[in-house]
N, CA, C and O atoms as a Tinker XYZ file with bonds, in Angstrom:
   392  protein
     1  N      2.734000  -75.737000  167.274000    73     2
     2  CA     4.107000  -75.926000  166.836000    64     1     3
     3  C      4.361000  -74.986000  165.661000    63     2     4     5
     4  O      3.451000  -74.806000  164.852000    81     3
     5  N      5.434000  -74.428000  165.526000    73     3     6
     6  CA     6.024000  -73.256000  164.661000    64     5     7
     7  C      6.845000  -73.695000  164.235000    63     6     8     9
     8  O      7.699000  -74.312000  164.872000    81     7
     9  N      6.843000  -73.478000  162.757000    73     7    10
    10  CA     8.523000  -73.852000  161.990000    64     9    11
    11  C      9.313000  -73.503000  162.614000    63    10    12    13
    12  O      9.421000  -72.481000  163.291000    81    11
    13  N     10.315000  -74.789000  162.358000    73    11    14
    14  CA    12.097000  -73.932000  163.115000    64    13    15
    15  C     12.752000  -73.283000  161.561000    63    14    16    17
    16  O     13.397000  -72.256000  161.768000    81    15
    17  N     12.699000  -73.702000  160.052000    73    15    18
    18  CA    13.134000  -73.228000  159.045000    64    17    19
    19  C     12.246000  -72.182000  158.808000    63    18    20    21
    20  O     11.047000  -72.109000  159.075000    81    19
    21  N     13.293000  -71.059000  158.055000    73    19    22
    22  CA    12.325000  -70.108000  157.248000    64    21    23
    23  C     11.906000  -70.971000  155.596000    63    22    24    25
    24  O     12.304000  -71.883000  154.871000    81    23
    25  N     11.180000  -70.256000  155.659000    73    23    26
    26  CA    10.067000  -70.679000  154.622000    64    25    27
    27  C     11.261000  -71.056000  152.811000    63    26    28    29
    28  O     11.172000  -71.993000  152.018000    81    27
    29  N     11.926000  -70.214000  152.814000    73    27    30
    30  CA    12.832000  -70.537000  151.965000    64    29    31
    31  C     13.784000  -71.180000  152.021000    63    30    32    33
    32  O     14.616000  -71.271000  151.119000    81    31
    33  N     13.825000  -71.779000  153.180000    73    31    34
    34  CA    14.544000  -73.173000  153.058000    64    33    35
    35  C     14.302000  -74.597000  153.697000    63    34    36    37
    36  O     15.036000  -75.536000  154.005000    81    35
    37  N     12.869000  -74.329000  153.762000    73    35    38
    38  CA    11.815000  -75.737000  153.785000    64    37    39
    39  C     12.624000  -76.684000  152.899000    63    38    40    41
    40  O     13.210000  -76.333000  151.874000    81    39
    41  N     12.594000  -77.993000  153.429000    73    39    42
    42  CA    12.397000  -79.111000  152.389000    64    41    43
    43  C     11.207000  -79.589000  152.339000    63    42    44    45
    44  O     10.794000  -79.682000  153.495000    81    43
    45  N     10.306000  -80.003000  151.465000    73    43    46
    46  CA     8.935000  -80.354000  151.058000    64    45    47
    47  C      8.919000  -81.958000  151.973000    63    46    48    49
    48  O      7.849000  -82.493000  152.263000    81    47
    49  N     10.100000  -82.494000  152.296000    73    47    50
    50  CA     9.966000  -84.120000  152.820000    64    49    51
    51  C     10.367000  -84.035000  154.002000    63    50    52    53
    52  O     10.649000  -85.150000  154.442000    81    51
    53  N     10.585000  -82.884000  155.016000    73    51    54
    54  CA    10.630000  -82.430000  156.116000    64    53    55
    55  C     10.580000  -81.385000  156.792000    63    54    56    57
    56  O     11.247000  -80.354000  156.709000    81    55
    57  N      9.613000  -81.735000  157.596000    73    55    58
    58  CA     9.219000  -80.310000  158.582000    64    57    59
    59  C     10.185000  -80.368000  159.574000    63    58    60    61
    60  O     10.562000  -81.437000  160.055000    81    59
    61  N     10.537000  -79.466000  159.854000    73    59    62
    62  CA    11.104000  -78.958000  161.582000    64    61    63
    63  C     10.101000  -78.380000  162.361000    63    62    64    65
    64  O      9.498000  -77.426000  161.869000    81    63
    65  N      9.830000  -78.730000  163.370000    73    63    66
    66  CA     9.061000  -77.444000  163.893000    64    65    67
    67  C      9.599000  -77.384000  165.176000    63    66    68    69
    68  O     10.369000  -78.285000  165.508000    81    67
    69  N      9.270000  -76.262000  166.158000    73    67    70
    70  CA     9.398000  -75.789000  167.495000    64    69    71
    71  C      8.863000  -76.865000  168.417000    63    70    72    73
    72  O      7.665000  -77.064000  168.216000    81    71
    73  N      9.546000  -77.834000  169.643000    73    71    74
    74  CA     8.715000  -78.296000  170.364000    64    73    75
    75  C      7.766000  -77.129000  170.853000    63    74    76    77
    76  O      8.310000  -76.133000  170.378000    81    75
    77  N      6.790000  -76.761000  171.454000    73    75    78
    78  CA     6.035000  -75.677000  172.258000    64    77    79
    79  C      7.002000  -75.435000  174.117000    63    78    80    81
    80  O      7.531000  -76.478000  174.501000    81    79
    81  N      7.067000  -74.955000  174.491000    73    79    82
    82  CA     7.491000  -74.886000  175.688000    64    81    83
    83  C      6.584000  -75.513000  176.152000    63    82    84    85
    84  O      5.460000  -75.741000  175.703000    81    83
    85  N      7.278000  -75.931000  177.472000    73    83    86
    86  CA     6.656000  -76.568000  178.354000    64    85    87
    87  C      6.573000  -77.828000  177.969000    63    86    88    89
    88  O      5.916000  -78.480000  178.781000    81    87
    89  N      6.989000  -78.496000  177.007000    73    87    90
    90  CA     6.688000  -79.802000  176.422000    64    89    91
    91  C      7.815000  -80.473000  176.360000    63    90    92    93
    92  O      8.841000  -79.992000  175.879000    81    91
    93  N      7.698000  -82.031000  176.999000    73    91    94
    94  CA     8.533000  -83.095000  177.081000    64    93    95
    95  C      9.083000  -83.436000  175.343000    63    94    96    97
    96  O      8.393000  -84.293000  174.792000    81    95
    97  N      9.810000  -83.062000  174.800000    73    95    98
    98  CA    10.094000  -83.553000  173.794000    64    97    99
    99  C      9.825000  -85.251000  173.803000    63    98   100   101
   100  O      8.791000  -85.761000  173.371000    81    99
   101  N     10.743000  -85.860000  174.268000    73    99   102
   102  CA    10.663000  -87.544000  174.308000    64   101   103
   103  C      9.229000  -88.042000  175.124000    63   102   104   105
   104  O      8.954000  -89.239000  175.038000    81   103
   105  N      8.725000  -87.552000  175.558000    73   103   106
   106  CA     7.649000  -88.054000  176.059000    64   105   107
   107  C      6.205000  -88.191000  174.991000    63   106   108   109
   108  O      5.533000  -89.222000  174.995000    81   107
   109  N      5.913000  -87.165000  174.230000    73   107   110
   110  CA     5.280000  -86.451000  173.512000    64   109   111
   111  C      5.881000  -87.693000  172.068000    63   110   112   113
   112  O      5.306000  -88.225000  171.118000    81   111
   113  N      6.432000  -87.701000  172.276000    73   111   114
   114  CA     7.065000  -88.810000  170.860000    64   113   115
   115  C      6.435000  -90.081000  171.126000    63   114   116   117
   116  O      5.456000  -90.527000  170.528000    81   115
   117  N      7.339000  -90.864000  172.467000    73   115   118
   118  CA     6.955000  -91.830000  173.013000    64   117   119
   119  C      5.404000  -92.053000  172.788000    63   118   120   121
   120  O      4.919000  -92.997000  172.165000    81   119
   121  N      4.912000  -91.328000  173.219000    73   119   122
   122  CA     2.998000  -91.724000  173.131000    64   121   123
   123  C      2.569000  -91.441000  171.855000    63   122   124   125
   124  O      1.523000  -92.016000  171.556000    81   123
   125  N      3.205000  -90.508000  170.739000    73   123   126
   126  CA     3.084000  -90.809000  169.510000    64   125   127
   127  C      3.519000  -91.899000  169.124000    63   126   128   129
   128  O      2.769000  -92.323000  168.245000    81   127
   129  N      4.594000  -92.784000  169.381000    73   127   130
   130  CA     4.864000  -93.961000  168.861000    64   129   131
   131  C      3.640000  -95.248000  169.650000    63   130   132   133
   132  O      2.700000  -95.849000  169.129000    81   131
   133  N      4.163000  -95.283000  171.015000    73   131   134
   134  CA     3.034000  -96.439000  171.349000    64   133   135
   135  C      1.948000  -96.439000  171.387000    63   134   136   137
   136  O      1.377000  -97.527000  171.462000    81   135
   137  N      1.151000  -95.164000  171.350000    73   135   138
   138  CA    -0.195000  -95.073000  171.449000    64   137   139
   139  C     -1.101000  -94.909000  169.776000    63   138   140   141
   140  O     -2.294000  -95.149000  169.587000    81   139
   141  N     -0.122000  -94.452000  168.788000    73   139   142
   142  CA    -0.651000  -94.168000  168.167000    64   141   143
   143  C     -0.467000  -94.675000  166.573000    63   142   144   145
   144  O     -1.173000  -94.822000  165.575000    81   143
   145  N      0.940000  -94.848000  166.976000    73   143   146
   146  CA     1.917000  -96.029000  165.840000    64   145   147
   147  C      2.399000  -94.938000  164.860000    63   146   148   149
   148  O      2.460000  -95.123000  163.645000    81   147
   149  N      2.860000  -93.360000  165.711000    73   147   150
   150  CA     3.241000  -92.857000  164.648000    64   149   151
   151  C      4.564000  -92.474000  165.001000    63   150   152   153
   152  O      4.728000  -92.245000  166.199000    81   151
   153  N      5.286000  -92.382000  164.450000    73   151   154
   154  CA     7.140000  -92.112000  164.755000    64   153   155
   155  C      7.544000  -90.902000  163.616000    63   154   156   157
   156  O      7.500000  -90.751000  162.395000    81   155
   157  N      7.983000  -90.117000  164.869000    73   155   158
   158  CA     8.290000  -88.045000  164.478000    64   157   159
   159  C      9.822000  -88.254000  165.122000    63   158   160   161
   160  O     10.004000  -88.903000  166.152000    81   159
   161  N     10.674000  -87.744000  164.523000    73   159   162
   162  CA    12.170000  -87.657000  164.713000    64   161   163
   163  C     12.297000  -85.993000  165.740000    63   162   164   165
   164  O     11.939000  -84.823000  165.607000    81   163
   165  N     13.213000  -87.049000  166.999000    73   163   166
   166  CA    13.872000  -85.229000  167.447000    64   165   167
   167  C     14.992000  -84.558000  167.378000    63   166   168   169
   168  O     15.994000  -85.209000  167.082000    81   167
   169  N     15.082000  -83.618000  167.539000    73   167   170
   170  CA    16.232000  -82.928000  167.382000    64   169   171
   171  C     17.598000  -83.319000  167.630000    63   170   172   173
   172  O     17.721000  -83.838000  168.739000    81   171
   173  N     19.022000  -83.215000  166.740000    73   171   174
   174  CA    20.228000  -83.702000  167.320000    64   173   175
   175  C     20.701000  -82.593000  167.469000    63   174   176   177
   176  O     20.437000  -81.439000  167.129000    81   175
   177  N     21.690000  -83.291000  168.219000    73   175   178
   178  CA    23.363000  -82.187000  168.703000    64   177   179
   179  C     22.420000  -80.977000  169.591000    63   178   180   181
   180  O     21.808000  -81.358000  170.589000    81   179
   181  N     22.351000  -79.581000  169.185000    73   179   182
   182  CA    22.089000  -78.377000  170.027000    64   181   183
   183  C     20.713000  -78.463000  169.756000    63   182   184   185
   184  O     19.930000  -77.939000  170.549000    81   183
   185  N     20.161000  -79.240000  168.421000    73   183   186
   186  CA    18.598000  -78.970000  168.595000    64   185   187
   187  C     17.616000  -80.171000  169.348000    63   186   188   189
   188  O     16.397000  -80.216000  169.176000    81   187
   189  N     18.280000  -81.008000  170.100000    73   187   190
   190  CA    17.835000  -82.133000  170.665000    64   189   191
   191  C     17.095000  -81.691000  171.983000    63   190   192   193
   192  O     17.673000  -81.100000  172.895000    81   191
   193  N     15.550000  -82.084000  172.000000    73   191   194
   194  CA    14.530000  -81.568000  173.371000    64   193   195
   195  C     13.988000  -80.053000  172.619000    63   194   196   197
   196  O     12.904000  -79.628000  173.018000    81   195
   197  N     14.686000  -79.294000  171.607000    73   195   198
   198  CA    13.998000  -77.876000  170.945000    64   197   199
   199  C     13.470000  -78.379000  169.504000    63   198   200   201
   200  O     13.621000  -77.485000  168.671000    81   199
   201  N     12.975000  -79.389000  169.046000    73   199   202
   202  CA    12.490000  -79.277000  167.745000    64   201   203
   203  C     11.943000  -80.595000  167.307000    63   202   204   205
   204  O     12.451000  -81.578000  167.846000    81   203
   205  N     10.916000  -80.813000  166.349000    73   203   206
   206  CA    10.712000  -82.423000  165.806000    64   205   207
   207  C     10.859000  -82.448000  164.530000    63   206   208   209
   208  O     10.091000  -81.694000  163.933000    81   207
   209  N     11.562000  -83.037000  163.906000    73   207   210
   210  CA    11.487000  -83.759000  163.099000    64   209   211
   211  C     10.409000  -84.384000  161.996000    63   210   212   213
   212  O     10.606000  -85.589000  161.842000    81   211
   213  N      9.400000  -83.899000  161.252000    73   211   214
   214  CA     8.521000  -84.942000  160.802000    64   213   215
   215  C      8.958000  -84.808000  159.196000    63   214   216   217
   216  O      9.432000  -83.954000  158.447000    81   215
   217  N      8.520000  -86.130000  159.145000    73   215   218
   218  CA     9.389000  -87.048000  157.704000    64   217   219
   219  C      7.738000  -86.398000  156.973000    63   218   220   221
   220  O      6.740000  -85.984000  157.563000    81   219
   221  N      8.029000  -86.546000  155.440000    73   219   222
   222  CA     6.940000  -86.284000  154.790000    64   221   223
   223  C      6.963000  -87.010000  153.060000    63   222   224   225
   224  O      6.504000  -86.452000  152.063000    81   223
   225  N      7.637000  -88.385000  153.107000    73   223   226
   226  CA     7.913000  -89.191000  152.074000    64   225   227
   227  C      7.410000  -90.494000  152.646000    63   226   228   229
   228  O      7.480000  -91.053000  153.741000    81   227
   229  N      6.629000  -90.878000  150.922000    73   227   230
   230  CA     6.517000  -92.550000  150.874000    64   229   231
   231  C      4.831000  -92.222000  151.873000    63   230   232   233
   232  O      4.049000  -91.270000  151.877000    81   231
   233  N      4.861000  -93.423000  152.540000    73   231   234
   234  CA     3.335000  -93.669000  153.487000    64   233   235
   235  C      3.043000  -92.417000  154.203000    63   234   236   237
   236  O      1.897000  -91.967000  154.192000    81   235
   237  N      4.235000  -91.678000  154.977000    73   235   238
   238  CA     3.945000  -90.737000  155.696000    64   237   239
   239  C      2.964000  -89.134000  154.888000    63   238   240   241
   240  O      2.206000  -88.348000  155.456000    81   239
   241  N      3.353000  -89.165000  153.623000    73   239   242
   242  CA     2.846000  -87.947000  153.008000    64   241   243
   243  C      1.032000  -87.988000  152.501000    63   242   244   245
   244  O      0.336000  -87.099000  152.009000    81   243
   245  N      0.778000  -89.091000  152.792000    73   243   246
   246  CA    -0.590000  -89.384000  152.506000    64   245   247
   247  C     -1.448000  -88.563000  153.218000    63   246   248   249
   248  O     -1.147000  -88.283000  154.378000    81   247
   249  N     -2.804000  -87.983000  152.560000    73   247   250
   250  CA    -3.275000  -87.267000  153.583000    64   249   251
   251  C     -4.088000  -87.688000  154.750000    63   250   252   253
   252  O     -4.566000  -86.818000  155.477000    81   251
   253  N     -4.256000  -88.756000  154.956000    73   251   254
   254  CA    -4.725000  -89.376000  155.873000    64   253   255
   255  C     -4.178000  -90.294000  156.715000    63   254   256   257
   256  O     -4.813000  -91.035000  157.465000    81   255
   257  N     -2.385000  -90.217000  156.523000    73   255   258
   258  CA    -1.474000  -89.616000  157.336000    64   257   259
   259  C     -0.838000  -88.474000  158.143000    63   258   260   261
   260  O     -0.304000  -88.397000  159.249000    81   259
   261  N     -1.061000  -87.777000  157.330000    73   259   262
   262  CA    -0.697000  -86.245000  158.018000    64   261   263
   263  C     -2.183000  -85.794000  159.263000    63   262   264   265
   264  O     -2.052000  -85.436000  160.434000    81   263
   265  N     -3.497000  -85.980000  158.480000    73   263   266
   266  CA    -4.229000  -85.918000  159.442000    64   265   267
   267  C     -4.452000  -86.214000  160.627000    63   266   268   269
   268  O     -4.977000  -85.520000  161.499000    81   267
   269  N     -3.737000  -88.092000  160.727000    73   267   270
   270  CA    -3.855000  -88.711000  161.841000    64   269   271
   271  C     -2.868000  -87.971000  162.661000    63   270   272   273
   272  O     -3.192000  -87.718000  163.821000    81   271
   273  N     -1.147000  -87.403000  162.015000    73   271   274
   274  CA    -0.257000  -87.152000  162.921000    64   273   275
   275  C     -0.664000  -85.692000  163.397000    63   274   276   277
   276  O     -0.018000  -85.291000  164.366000    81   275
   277  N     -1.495000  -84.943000  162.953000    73   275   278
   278  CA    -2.046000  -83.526000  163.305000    64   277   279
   279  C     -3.264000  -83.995000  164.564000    63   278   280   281
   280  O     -3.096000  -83.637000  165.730000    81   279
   281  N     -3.759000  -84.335000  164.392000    73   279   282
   282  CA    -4.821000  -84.791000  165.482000    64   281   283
   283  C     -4.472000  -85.928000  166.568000    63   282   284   285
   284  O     -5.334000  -86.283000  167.372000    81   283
   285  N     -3.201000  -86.478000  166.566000    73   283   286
   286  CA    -2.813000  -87.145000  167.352000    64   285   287
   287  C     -2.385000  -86.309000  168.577000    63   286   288   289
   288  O     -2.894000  -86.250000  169.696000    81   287
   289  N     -1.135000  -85.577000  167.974000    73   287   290
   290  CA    -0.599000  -84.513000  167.885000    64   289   291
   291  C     -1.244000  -83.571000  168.952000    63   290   292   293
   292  O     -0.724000  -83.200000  170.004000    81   291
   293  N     -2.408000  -83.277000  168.495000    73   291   294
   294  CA    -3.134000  -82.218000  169.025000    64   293   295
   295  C     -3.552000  -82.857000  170.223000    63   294   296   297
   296  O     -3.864000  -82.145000  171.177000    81   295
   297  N     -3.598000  -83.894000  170.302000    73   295   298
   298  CA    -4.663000  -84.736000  171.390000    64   297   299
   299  C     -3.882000  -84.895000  172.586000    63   298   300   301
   300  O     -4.203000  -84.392000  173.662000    81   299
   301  N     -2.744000  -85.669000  172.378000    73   299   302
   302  CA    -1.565000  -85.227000  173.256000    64   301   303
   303  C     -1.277000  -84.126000  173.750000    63   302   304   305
   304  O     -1.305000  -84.087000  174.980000    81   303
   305  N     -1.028000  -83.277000  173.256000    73   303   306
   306  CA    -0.514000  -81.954000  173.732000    64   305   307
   307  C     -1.590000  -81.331000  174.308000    63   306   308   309
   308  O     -1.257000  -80.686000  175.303000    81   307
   309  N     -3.052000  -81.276000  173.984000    73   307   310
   310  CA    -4.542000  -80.565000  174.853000    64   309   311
   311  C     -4.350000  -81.657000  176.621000    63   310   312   313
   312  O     -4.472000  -81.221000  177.766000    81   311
   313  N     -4.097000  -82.796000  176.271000    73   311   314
   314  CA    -4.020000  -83.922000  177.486000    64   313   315
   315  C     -2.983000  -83.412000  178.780000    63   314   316   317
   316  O     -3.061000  -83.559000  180.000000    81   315
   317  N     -1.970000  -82.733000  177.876000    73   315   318
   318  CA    -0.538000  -82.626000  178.835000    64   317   319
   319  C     -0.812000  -81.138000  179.147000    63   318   320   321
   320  O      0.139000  -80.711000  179.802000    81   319
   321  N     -1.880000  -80.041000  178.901000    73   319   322
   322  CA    -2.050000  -78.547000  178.954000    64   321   323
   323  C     -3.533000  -78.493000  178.489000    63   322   324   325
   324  O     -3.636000  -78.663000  177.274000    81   323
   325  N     -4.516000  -78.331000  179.037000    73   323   326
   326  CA    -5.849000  -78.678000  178.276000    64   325   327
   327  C     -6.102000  -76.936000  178.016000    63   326   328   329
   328  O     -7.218000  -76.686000  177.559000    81   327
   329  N     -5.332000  -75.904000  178.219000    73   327   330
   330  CA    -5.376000  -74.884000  177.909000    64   329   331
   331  C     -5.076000  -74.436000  176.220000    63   330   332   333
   332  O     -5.531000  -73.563000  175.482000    81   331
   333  N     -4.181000  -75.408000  176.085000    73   331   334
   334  CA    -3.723000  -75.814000  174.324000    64   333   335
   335  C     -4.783000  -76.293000  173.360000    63   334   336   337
   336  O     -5.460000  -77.321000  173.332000    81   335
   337  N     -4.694000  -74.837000  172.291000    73   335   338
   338  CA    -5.865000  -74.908000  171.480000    64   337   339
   339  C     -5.776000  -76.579000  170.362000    63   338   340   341
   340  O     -4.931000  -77.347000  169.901000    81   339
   341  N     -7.208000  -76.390000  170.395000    73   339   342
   342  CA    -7.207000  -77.692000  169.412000    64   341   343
   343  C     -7.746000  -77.611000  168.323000    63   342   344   345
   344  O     -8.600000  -76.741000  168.149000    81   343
   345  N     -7.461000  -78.326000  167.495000    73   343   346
   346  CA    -8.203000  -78.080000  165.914000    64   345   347
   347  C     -7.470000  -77.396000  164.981000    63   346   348   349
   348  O     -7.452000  -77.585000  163.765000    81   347
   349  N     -6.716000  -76.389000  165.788000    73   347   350
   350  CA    -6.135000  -75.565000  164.871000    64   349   351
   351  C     -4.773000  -76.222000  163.672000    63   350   352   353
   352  O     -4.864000  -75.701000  162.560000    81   351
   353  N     -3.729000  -77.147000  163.803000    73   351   354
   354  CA    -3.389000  -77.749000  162.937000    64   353   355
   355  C     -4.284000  -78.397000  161.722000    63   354   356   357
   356  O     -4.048000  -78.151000  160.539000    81   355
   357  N     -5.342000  -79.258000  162.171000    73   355   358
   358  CA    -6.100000  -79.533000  161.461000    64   357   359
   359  C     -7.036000  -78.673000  160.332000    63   358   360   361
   360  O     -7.141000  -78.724000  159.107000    81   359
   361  N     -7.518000  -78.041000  161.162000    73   359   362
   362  CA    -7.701000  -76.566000  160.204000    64   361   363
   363  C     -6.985000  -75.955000  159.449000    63   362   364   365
   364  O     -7.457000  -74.877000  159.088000    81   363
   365  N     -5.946000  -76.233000  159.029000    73   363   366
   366  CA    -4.289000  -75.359000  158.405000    64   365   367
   367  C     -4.674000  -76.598000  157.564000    63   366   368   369
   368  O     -4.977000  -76.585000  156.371000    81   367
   369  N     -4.627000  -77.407000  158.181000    73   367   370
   370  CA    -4.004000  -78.920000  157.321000    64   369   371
   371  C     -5.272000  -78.857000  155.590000    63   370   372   373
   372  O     -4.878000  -78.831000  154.423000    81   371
   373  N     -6.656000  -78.853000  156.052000    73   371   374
   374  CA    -7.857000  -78.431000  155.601000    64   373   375
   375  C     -8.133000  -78.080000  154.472000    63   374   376   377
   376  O     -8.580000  -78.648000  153.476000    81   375
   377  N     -7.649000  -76.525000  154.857000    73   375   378
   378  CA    -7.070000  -75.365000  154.484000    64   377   379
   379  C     -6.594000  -75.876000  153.145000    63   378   380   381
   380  O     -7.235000  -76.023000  152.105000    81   379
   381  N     -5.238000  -76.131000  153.427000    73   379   382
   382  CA    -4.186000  -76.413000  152.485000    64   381   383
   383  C     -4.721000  -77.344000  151.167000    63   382   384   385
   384  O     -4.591000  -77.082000  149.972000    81   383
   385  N     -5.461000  -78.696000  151.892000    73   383   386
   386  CA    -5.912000  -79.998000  150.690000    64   385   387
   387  C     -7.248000  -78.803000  149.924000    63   386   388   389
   388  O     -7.630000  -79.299000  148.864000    81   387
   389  N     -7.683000  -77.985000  150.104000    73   387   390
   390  CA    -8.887000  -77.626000  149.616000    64   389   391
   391  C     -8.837000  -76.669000  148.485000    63   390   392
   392  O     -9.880000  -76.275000  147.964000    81   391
């Protein structure tokens, strides 16, 4: 997943990013919510099915929140395309706390 904002106009308490092609927006949510108990917002109006939403305030910004939603994340999406690299969010994520 790729930012949909440029970098200078990030908000720090929300990401946008690119659904990936080929990917069910609502489906990909759905099993983040029931399978995993995590809830990512999608896109409205023209960006609805092209983008998610993730909140990054309060419980969600914890890092062992973000981890779970990066490796959830990842797990899903290798399941629905097993050609789709894995680790690599997590590794960024890593990266970043270190």
């Amino acid at each position: 997943c790729s930012p949909f904002v440029a970098r200078k106009h990030r908000l720090p308490m929300l990401n946008a990013v690119h659904v990936p092609a080929g990917v069910d927006d609502a489906a990909v949510r759905r099993e983040l919510l029931n399978g995993y108990n995590i809830e990512i917002g999608g896109g409205l109006g023209e960006l609805a099915g092209r983008i998610w939403r993730i909140g990054l305030m309060g419980e969600s910004c914890r890092r062992t929140s973000v981890l779970s939603l990066l490796s959830s994340l990842e797990e899903i999406l290798h399941r629905s395309d097993s050609s789709r690299e894995v680790g690599r969010g997590l590794a960024a994520a890593f990266e970043a706390y270190s």
